[in-house]
Each structure stands twice: as structure tokens, then as C-alpha cells.
Backbone as a chain_set.jsonl record, in Angstrom:
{"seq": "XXXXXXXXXXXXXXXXXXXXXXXXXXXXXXXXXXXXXXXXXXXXXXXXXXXXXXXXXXXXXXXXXXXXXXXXXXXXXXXXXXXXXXXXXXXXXXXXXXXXXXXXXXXXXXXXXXXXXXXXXXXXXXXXXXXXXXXXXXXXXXXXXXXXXXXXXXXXXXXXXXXXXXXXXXXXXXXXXXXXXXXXXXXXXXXXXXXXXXX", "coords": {"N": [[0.862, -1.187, 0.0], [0.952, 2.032, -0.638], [2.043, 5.273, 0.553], [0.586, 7.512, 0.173], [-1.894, 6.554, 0.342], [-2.432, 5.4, 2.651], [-1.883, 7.891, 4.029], [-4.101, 9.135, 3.615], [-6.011, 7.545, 4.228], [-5.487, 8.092, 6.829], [-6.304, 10.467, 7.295], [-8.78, 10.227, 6.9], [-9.814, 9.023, 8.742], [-12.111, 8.072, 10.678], [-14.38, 7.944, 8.808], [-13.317, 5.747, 7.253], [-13.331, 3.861, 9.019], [-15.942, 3.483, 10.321], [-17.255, 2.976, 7.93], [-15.724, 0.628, 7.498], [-16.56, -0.947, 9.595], [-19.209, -1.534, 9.162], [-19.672, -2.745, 7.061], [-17.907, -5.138, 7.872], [-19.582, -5.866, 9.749], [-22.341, -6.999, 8.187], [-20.964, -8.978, 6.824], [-20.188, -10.717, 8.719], [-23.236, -10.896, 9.213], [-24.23, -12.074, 7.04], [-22.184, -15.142, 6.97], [-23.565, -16.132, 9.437], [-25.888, -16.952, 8.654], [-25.571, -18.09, 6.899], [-26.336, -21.801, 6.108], [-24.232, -24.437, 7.328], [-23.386, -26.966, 4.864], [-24.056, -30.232, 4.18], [-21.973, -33.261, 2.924], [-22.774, -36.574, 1.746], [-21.705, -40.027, 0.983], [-21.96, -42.986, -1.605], [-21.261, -45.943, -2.995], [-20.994, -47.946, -5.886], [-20.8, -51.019, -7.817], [-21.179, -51.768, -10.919], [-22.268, -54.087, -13.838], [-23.025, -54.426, -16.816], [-25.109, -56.413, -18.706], [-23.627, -57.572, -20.757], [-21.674, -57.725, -19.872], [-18.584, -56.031, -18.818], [-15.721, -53.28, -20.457], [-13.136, -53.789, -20.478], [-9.72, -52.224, -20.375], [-6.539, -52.177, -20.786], [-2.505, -51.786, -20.919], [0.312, -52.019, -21.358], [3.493, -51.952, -21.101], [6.962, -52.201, -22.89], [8.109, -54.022, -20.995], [6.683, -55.909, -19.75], [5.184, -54.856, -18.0], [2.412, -53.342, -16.546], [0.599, -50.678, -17.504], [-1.653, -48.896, -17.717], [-4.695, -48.539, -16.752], [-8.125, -49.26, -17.356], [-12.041, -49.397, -16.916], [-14.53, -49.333, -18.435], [-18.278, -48.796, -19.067], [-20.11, -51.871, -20.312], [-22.083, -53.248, -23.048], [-25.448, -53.378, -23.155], [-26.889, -52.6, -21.129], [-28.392, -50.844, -18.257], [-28.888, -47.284, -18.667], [-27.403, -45.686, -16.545], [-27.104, -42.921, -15.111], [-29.465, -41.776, -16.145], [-31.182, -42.115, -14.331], [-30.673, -40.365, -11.788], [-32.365, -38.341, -10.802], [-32.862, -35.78, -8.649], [-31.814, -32.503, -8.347], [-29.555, -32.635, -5.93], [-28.17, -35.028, -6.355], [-25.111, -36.164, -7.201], [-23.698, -38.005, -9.349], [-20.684, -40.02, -10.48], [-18.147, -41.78, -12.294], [-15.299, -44.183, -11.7], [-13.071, -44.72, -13.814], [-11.269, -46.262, -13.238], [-11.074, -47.814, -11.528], [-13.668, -48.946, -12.182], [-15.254, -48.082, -10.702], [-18.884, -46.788, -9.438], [-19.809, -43.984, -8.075], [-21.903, -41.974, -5.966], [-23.079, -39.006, -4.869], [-24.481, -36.902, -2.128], [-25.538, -33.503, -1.487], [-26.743, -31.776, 0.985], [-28.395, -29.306, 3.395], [-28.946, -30.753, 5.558], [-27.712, -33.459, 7.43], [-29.113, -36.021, 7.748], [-30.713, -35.968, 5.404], [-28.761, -36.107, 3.583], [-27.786, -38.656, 3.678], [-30.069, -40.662, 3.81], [-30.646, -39.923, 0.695], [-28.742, -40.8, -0.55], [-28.349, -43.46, -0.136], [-31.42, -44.386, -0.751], [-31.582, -43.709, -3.836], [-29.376, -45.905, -4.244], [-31.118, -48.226, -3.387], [-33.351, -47.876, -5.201], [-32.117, -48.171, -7.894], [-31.551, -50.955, -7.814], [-34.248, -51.562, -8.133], [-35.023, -50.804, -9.888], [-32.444, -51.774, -12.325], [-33.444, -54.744, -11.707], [-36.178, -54.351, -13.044], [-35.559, -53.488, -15.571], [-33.863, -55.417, -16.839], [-36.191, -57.694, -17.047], [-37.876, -56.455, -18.859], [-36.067, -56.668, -20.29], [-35.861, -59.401, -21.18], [-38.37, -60.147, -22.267], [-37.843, -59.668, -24.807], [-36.01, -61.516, -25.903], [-34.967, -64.05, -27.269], [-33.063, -65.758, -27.831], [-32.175, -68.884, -26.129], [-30.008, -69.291, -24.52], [-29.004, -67.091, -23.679], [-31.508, -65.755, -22.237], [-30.941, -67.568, -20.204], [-29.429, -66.375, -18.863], [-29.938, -63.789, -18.34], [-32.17, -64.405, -16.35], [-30.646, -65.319, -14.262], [-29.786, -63.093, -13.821], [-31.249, -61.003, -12.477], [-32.294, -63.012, -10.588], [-29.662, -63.616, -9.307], [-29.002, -60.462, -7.893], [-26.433, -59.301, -7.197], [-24.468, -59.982, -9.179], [-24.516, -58.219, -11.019], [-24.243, -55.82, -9.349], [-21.588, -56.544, -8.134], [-20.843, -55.088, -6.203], [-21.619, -53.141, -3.211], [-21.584, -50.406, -1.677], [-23.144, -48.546, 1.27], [-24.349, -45.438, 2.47], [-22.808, -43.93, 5.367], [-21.925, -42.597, 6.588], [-21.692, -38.623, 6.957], [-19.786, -35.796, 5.611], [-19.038, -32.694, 6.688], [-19.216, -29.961, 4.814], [-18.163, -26.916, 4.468], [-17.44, -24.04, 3.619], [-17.97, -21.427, 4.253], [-15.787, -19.983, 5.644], [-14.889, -18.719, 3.249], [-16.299, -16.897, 2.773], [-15.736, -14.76, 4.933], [-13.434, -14.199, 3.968], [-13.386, -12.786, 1.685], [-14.955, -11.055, 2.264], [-13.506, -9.476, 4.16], [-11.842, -8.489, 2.254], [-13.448, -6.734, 0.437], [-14.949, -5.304, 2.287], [-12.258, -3.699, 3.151], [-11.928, -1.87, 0.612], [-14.325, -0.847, 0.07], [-14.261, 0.629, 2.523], [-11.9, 1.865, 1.25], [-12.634, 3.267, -1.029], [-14.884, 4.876, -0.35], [-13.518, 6.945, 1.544], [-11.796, 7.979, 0.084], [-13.525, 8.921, -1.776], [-14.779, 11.102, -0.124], [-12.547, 12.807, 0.354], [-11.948, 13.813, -2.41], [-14.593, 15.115, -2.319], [-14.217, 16.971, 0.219], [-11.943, 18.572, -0.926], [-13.504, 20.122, -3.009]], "CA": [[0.0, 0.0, 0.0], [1.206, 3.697, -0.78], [1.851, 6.186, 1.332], [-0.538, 8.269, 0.048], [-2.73, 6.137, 1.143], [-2.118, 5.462, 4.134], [-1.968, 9.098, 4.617], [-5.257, 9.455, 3.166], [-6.942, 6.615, 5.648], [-5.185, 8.35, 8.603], [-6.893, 11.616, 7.606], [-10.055, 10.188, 7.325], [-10.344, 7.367, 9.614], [-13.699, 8.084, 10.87], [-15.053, 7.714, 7.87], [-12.748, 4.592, 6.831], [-13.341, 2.725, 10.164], [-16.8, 3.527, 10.034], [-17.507, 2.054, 6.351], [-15.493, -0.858, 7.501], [-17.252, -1.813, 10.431], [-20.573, -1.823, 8.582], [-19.402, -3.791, 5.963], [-17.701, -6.298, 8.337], [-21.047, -6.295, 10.504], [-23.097, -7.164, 7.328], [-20.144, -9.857, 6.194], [-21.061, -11.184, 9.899], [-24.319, -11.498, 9.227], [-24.373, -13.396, 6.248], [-21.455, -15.799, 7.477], [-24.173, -16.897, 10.377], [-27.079, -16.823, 8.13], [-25.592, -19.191, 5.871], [-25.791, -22.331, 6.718], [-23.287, -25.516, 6.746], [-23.571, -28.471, 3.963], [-23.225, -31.644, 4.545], [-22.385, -34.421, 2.174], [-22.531, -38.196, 1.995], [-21.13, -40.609, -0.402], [-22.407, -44.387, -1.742], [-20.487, -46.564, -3.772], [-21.205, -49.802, -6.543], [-19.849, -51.585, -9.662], [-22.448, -52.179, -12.127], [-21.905, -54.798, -14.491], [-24.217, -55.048, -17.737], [-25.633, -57.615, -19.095], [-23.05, -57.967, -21.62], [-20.681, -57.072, -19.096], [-17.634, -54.44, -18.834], [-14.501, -53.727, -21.326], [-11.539, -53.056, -19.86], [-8.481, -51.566, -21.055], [-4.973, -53.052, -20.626], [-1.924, -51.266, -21.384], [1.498, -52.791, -21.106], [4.675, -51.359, -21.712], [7.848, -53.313, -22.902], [8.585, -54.816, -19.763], [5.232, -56.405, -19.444], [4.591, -53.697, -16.573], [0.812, -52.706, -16.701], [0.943, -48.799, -17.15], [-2.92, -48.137, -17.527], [-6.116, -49.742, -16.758], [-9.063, -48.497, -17.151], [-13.073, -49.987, -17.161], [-15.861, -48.737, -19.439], [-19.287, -49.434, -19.09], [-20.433, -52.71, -21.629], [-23.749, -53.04, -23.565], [-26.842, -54.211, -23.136], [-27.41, -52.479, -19.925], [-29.113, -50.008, -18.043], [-28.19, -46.147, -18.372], [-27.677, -45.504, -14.984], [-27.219, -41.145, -15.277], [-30.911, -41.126, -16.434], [-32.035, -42.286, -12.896], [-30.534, -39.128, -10.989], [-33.838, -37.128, -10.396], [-32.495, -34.709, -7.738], [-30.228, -31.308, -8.429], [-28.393, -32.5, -5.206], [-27.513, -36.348, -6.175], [-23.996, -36.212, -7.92], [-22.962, -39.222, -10.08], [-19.444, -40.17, -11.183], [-18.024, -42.779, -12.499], [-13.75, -43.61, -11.837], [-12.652, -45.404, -14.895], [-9.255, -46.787, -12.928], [-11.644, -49.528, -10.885], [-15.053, -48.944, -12.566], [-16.474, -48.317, -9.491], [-19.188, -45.155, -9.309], [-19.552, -43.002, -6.445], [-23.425, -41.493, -5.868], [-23.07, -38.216, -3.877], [-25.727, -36.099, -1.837], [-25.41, -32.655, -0.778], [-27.905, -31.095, 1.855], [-27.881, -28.63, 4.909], [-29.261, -31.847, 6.848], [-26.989, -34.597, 7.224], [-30.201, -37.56, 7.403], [-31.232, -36.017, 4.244], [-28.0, -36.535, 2.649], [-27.687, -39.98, 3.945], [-31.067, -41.086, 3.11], [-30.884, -39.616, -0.014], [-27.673, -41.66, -1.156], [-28.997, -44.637, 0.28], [-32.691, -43.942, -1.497], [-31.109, -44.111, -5.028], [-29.188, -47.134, -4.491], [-32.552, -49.253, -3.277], [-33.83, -47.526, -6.788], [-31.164, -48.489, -8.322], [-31.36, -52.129, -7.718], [-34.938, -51.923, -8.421], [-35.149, -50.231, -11.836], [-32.395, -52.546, -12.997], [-34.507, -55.96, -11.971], [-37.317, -54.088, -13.744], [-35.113, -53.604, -16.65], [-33.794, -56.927, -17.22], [-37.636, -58.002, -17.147], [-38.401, -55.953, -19.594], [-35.228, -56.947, -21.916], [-36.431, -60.539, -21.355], [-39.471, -60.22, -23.098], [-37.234, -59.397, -26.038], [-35.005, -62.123, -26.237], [-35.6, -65.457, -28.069], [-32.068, -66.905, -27.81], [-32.295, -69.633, -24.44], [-28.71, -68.826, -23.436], [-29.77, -65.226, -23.421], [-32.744, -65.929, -21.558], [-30.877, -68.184, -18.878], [-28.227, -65.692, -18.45], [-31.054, -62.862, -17.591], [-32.743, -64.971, -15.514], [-29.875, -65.106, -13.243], [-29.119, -61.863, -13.462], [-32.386, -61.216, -11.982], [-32.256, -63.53, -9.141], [-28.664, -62.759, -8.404], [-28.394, -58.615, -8.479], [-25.131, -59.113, -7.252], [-24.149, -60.592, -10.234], [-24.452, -57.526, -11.879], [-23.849, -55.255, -8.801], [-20.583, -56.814, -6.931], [-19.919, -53.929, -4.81], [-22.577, -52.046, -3.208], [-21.477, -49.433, -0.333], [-24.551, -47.602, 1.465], [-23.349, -43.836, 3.096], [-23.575, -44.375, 6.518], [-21.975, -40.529, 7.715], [-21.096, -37.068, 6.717], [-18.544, -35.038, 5.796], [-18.963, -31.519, 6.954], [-18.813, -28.738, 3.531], [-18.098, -25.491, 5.348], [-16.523, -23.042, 2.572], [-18.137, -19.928, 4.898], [-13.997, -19.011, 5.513], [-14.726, -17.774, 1.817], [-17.3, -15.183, 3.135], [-14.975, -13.971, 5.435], [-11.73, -13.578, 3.53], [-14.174, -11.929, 0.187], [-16.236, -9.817, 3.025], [-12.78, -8.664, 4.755], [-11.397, -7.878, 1.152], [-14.594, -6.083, 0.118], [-14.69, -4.308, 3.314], [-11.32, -2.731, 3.284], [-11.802, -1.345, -0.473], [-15.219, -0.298, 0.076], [-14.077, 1.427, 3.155], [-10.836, 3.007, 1.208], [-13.234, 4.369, -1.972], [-15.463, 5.702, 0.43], [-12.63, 7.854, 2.049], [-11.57, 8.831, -1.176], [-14.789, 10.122, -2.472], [-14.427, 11.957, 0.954], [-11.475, 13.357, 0.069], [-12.364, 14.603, -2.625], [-15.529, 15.937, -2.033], [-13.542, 18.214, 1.172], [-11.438, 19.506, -1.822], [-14.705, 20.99, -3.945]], "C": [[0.894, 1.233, 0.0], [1.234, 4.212, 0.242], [1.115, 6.837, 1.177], [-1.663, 7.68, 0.319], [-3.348, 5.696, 2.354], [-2.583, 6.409, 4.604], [-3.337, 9.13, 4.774], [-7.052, 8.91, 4.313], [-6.891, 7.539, 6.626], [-5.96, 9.677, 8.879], [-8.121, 11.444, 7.554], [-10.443, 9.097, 7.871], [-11.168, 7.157, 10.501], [-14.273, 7.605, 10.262], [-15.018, 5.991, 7.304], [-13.28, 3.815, 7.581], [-14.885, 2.318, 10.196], [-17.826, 2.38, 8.85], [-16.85, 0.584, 6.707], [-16.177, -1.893, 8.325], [-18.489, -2.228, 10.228], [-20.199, -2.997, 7.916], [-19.215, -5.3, 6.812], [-18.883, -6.946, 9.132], [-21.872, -6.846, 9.522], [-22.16, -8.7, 7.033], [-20.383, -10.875, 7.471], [-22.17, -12.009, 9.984], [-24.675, -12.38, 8.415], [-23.307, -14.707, 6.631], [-22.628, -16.673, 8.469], [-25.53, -17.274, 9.694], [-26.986, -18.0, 6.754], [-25.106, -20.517, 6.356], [-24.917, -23.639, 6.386], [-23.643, -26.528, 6.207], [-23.26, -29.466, 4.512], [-23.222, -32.372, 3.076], [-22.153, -35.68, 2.514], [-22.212, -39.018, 0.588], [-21.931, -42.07, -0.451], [-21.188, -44.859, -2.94], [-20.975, -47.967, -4.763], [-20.979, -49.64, -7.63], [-20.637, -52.038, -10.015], [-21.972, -52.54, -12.804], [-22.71, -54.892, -15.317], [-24.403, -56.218, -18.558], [-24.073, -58.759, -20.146], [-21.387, -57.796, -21.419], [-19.608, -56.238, -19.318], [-16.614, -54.508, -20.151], [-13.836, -52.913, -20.578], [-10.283, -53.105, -20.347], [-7.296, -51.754, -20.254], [-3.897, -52.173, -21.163], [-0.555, -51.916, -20.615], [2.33, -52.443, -21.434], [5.727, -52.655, -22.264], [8.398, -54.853, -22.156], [7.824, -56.265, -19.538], [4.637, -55.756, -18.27], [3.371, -53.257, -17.16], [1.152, -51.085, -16.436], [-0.674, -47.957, -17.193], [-3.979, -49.167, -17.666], [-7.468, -48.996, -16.33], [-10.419, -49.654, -17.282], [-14.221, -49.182, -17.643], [-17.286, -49.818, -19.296], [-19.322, -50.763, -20.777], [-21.821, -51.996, -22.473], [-24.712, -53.736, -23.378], [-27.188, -53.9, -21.487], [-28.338, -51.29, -19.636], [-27.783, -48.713, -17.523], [-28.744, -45.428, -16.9], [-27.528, -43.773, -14.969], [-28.487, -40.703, -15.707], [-31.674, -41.374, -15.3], [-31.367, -41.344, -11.881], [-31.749, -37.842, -11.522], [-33.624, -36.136, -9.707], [-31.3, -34.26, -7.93], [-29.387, -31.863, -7.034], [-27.885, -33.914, -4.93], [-26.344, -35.91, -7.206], [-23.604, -37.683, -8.3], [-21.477, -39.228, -10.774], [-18.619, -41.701, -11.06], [-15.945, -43.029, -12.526], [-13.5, -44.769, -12.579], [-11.577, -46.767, -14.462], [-10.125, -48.216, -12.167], [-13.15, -49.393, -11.573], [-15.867, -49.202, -11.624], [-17.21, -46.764, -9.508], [-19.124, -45.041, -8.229], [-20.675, -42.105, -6.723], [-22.688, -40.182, -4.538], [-23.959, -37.601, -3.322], [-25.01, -34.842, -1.143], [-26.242, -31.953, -0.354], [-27.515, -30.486, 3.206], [-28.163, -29.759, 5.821], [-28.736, -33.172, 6.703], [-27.7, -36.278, 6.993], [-30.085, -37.288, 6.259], [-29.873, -36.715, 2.895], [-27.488, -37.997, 2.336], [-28.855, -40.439, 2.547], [-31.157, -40.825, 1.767], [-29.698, -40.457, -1.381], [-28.513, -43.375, -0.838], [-30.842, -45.126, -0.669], [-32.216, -44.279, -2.985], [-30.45, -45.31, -5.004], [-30.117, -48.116, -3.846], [-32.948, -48.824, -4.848], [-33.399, -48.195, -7.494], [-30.9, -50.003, -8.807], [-32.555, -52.898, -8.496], [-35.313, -51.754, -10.322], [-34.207, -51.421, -12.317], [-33.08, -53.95, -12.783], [-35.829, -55.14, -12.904], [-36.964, -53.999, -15.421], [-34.873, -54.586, -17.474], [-34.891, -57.787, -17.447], [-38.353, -57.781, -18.046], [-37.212, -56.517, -20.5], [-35.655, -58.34, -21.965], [-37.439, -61.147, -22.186], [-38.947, -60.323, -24.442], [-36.449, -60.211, -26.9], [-35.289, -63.72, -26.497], [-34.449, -66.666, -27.727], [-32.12, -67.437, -25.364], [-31.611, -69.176, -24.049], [-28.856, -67.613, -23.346], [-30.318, -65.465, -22.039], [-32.157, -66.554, -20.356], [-30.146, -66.882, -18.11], [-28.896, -64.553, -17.812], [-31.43, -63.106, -16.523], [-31.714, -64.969, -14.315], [-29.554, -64.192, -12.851], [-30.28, -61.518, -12.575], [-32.397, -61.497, -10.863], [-31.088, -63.707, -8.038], [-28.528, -61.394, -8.635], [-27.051, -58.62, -7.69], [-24.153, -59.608, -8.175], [-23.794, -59.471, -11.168], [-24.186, -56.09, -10.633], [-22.92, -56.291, -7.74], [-20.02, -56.273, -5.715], [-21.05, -53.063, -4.643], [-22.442, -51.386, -1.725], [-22.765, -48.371, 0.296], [-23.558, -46.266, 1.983], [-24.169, -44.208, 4.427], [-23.256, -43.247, 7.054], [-21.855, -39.814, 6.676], [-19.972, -36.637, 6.403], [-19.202, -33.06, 5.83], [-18.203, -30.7, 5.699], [-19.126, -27.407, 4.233], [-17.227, -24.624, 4.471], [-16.998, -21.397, 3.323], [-17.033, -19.342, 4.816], [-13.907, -17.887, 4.266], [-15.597, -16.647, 2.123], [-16.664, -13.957, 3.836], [-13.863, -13.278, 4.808], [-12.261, -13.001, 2.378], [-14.772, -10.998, 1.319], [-15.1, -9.011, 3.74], [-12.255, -7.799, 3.242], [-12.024, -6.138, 0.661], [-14.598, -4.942, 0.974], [-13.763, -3.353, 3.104], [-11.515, -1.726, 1.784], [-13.072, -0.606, -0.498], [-14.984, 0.893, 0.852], [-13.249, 2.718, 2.556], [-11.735, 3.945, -0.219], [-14.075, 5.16, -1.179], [-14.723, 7.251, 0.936], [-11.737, 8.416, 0.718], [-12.125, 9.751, -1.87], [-15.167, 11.246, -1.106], [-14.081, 13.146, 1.215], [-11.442, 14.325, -1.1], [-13.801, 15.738, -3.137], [-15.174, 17.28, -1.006], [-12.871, 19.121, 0.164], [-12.515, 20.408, -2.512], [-15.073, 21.708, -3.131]], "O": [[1.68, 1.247, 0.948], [0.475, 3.764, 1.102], [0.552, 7.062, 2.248], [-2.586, 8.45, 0.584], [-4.491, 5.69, 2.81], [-3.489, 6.348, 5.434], [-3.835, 9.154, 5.899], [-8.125, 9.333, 4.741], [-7.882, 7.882, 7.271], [-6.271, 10.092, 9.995], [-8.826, 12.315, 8.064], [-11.325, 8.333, 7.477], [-11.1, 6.133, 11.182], [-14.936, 6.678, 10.726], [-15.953, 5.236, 7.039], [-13.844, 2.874, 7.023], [-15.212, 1.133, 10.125], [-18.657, 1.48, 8.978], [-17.348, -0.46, 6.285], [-16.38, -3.086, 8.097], [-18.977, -3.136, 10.9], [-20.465, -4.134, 8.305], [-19.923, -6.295, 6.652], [-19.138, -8.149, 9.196], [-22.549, -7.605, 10.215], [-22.909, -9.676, 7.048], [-20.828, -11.971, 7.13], [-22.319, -13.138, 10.452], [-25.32, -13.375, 8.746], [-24.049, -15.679, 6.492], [-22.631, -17.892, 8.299], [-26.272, -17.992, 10.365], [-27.823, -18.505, 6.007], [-23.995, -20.684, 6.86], [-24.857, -23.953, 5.197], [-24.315, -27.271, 6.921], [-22.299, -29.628, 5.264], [-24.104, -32.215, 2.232], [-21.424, -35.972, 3.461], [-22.449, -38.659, -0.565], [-22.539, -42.386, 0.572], [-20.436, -44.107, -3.56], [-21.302, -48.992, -4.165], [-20.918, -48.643, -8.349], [-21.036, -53.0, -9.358], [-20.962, -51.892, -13.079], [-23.618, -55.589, -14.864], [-23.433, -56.847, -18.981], [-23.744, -59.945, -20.173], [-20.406, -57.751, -22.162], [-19.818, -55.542, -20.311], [-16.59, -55.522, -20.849], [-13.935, -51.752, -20.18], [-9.829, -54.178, -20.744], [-7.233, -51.431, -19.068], [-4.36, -51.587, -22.141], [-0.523, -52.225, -19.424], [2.236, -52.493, -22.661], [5.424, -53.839, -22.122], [8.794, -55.976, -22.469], [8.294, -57.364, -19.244], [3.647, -56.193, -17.684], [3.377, -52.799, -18.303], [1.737, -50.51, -15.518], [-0.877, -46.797, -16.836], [-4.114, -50.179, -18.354], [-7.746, -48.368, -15.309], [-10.1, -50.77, -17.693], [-14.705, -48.32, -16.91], [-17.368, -51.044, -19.374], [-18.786, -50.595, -21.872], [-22.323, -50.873, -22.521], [-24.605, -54.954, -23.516], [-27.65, -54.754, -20.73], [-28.987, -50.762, -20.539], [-26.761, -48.724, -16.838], [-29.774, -44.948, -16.428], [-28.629, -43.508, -14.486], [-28.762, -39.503, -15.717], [-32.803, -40.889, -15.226], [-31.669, -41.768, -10.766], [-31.803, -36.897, -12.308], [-34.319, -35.209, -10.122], [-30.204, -34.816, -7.858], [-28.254, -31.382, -7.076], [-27.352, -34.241, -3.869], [-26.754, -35.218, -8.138], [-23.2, -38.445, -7.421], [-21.225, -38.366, -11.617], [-18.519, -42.464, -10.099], [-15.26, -42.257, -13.196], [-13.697, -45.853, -12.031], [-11.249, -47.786, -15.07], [-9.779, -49.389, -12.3], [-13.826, -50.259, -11.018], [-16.779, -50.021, -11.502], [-16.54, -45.733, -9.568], [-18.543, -45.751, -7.408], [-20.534, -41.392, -7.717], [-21.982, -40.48, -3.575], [-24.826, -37.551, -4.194], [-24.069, -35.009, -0.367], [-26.764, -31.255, -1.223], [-26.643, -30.909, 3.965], [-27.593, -29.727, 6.912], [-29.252, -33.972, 5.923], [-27.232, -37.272, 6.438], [-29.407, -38.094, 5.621], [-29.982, -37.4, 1.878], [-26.995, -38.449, 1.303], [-28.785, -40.535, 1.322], [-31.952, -41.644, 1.306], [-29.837, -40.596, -2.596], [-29.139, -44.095, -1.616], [-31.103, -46.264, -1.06], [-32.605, -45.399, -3.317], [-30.915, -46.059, -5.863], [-29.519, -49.192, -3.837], [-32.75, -49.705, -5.685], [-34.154, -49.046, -7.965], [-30.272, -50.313, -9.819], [-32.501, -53.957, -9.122], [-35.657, -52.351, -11.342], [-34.888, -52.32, -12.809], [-33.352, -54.45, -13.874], [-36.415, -56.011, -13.547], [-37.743, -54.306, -16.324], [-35.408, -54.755, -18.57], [-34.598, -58.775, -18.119], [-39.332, -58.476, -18.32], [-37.594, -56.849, -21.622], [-35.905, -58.6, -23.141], [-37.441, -62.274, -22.681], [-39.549, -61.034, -25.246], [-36.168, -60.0, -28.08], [-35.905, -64.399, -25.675], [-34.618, -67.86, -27.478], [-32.109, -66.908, -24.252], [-31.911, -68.433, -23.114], [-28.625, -67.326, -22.172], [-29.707, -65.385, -20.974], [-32.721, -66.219, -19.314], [-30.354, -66.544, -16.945], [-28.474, -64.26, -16.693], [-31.222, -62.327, -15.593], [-32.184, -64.501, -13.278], [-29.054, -64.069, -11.733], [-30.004, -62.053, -11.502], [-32.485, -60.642, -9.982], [-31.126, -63.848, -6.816], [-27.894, -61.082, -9.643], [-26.61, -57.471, -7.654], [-22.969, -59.609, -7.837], [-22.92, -59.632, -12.021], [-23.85, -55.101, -11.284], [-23.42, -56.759, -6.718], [-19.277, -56.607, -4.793], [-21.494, -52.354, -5.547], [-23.096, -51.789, -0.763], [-23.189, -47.456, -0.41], [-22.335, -46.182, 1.878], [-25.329, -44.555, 4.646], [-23.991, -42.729, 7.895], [-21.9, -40.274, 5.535], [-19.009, -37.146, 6.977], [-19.718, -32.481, 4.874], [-16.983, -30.706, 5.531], [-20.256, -26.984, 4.478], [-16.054, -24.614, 4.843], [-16.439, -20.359, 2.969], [-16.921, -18.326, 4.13], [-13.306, -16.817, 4.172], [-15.456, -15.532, 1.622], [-16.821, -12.755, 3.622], [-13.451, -12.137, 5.02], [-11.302, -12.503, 1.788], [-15.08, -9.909, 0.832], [-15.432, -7.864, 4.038], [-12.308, -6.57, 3.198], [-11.505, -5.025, 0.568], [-14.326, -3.804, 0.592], [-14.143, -2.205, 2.874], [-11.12, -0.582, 2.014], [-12.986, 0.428, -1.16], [-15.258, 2.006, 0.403], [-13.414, 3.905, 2.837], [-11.493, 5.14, -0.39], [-13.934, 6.363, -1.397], [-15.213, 8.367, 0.763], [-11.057, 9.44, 0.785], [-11.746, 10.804, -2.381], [-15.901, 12.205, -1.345], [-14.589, 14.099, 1.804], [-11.016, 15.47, -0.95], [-13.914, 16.676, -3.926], [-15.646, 18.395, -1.232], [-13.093, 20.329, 0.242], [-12.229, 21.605, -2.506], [-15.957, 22.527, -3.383]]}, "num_chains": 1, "name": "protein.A"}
């Protein structure tokens, strides 16, 4: 900061201190007025019908250098069953496992709400497979459904429920943008001050 500015504060630091303490009182109030997120996570490996492809990569050595898993075909598109702006879906290529997220000010809700989609989840695909059944003429098809069906772990191997929280508290950002804000609001203030005393 300048000396001239400095100066400029020190000659009007009524005014400055003034403007700042509003500001910070207001930066205050929203800080308590907003309140803390929670989220929760779920986890499962969906397998379709026609099950996964996975990607191999091998250098000279025979050292594995990348591995990745891609959904197969003949399954169900699981990103068209997120109904709620605060379920997050993502999928990590490296184990082809997704990860269902919820974010809500109320930590049940975010639970329940992870937990809620994967019961869905389980049910839509048996309802799916039920419905591709109807479709399918070849037996070994037809047996291979049928199991899928009466095992859903067959086609879900990994299914994690969210059993806590993690506390999303980014408020700090209200403070360190509302102290910013503050001080610059305060120093144009005392500027237009300044020269308004000159006119």
C-alpha cells in the first residue's frame, strides 16, 4: 500500500473505520445466516448384461501402465435415474467403481438420499432386465437374464450404502471476500471523501 494512502486513511479514519465496520457487521451477518452443507457418499460396480470392457496397457517390460473400465452393452443407463439437483454421479474409470453423492444442509437427508437411489437403483435394474427378457428369443440369453435377476449381485458386486457425513463449510470464503470487500469499500469511500472536502 502507498503512502498516500495510508496518509489518506489516517486523515479520514472516521469515515474509513466507520464504512469498515458496517461492511464487516453485514459480512457477519451473512457468514451466520448461511448455513453448513453436509455431504454423503455411496459406492457400486455395475456390471451389464453384456458385461464391462476393460483396457490393458502394457509397456515393454510387461509392466501394466494403464487400466481403465468402461461401461459394456446391453445395460441399463444408470445417469438417467438421478432425479435430484443434489444427487452427484461419477463414475472412476481406474476400478469402474461409481460413487453417488448427496449434498444437503441436513446430514439424514443426505444420507437417506444416497442410500434412497441405491434401493432404486437395484430396483429399476430388476425391472429392466424383465423388460429386456421379453425381447429375447435366444435360451442362453434368456438363462443368463434370468440369473441376473435372481442374483443382483451378479451384476452389482460392490454395493457401499453412506452411513456418515462429511462436513462442507466453505463460509472461511465469506470472510476472507467480506474482509477484502470491506477494506476497499471502506478506502473508496474515504476517497470520495477526500475529494468531495477539496470541492
Amino acid at each position: 500500500m502507498s503512502i498516500q494512502l495510508l496518509k489518506l486513511i489516517k486523515k479520514n479514519i472516521k469515515t474509513f473505520l466507520s464504512i469498515f465496520f458496517i461492511c464487516i457487521s453485514f459480512t457477519t451477518y451473512i457468514y451466520h445466516t448461511n448455513p453448513i452443507s453436509y455431504s454423503a457418499k455411496g459406492f457400486f460396480k455395475y456390471i451389464e448384461p453384456e458385461g464391462q470392457i476393460k483396457t490393458t496397457k502394457i509397456d515393454g517390460n510387461g509392466i501394466i501402465t494403464y487400466e481403465s473400465f468402461t461401461p459394456g452393452d446391453g445395460g441399463l443407463y444408470i445417469p438417467s435415474l438421478i432425479k435430484s439437483d443434489s444427487l452427484n454421479l461419477s463414475l472412476n474409470t481406474g476400478n469402474g467403481i461409481y460413487t453417488v453423492t448427496s449434498k444437503s444442509f441436513d446430514p439424514t437427508s443426505a444420507i437417506n438420499d444416497v442410500n434412497n437411489f441405491l434401493s432404486r437403483l437395484l430396483k429399476s435394474n430388476t425391472d429392466f432386465l424383465k423388460d429386456k427378457l421379453l425381447s429375447i428369443e435366444d435360451e442362453e440369453k434368456k438363462i443368463k437374464i434370468n440369473s441376473l435377476i435372481k442374483t443382483p449381485k451378479t451384476s452389482f458386486p460392490l454395493i457401499i450404502e453412506a452411513e456418515k457425513v462429511e462436513i462442507v463449510d466453505k463460509r472461511y470464503l465469506i470472510i476472507f471476500y467480506g474482509f477484502i470487500l470491506s477494506f476497499f469499500i471502506s478506502l473508496t469511500a474515504s476517497i470520495l471523501k477526500e475529494r468531495v472536502d477539496e470541492i
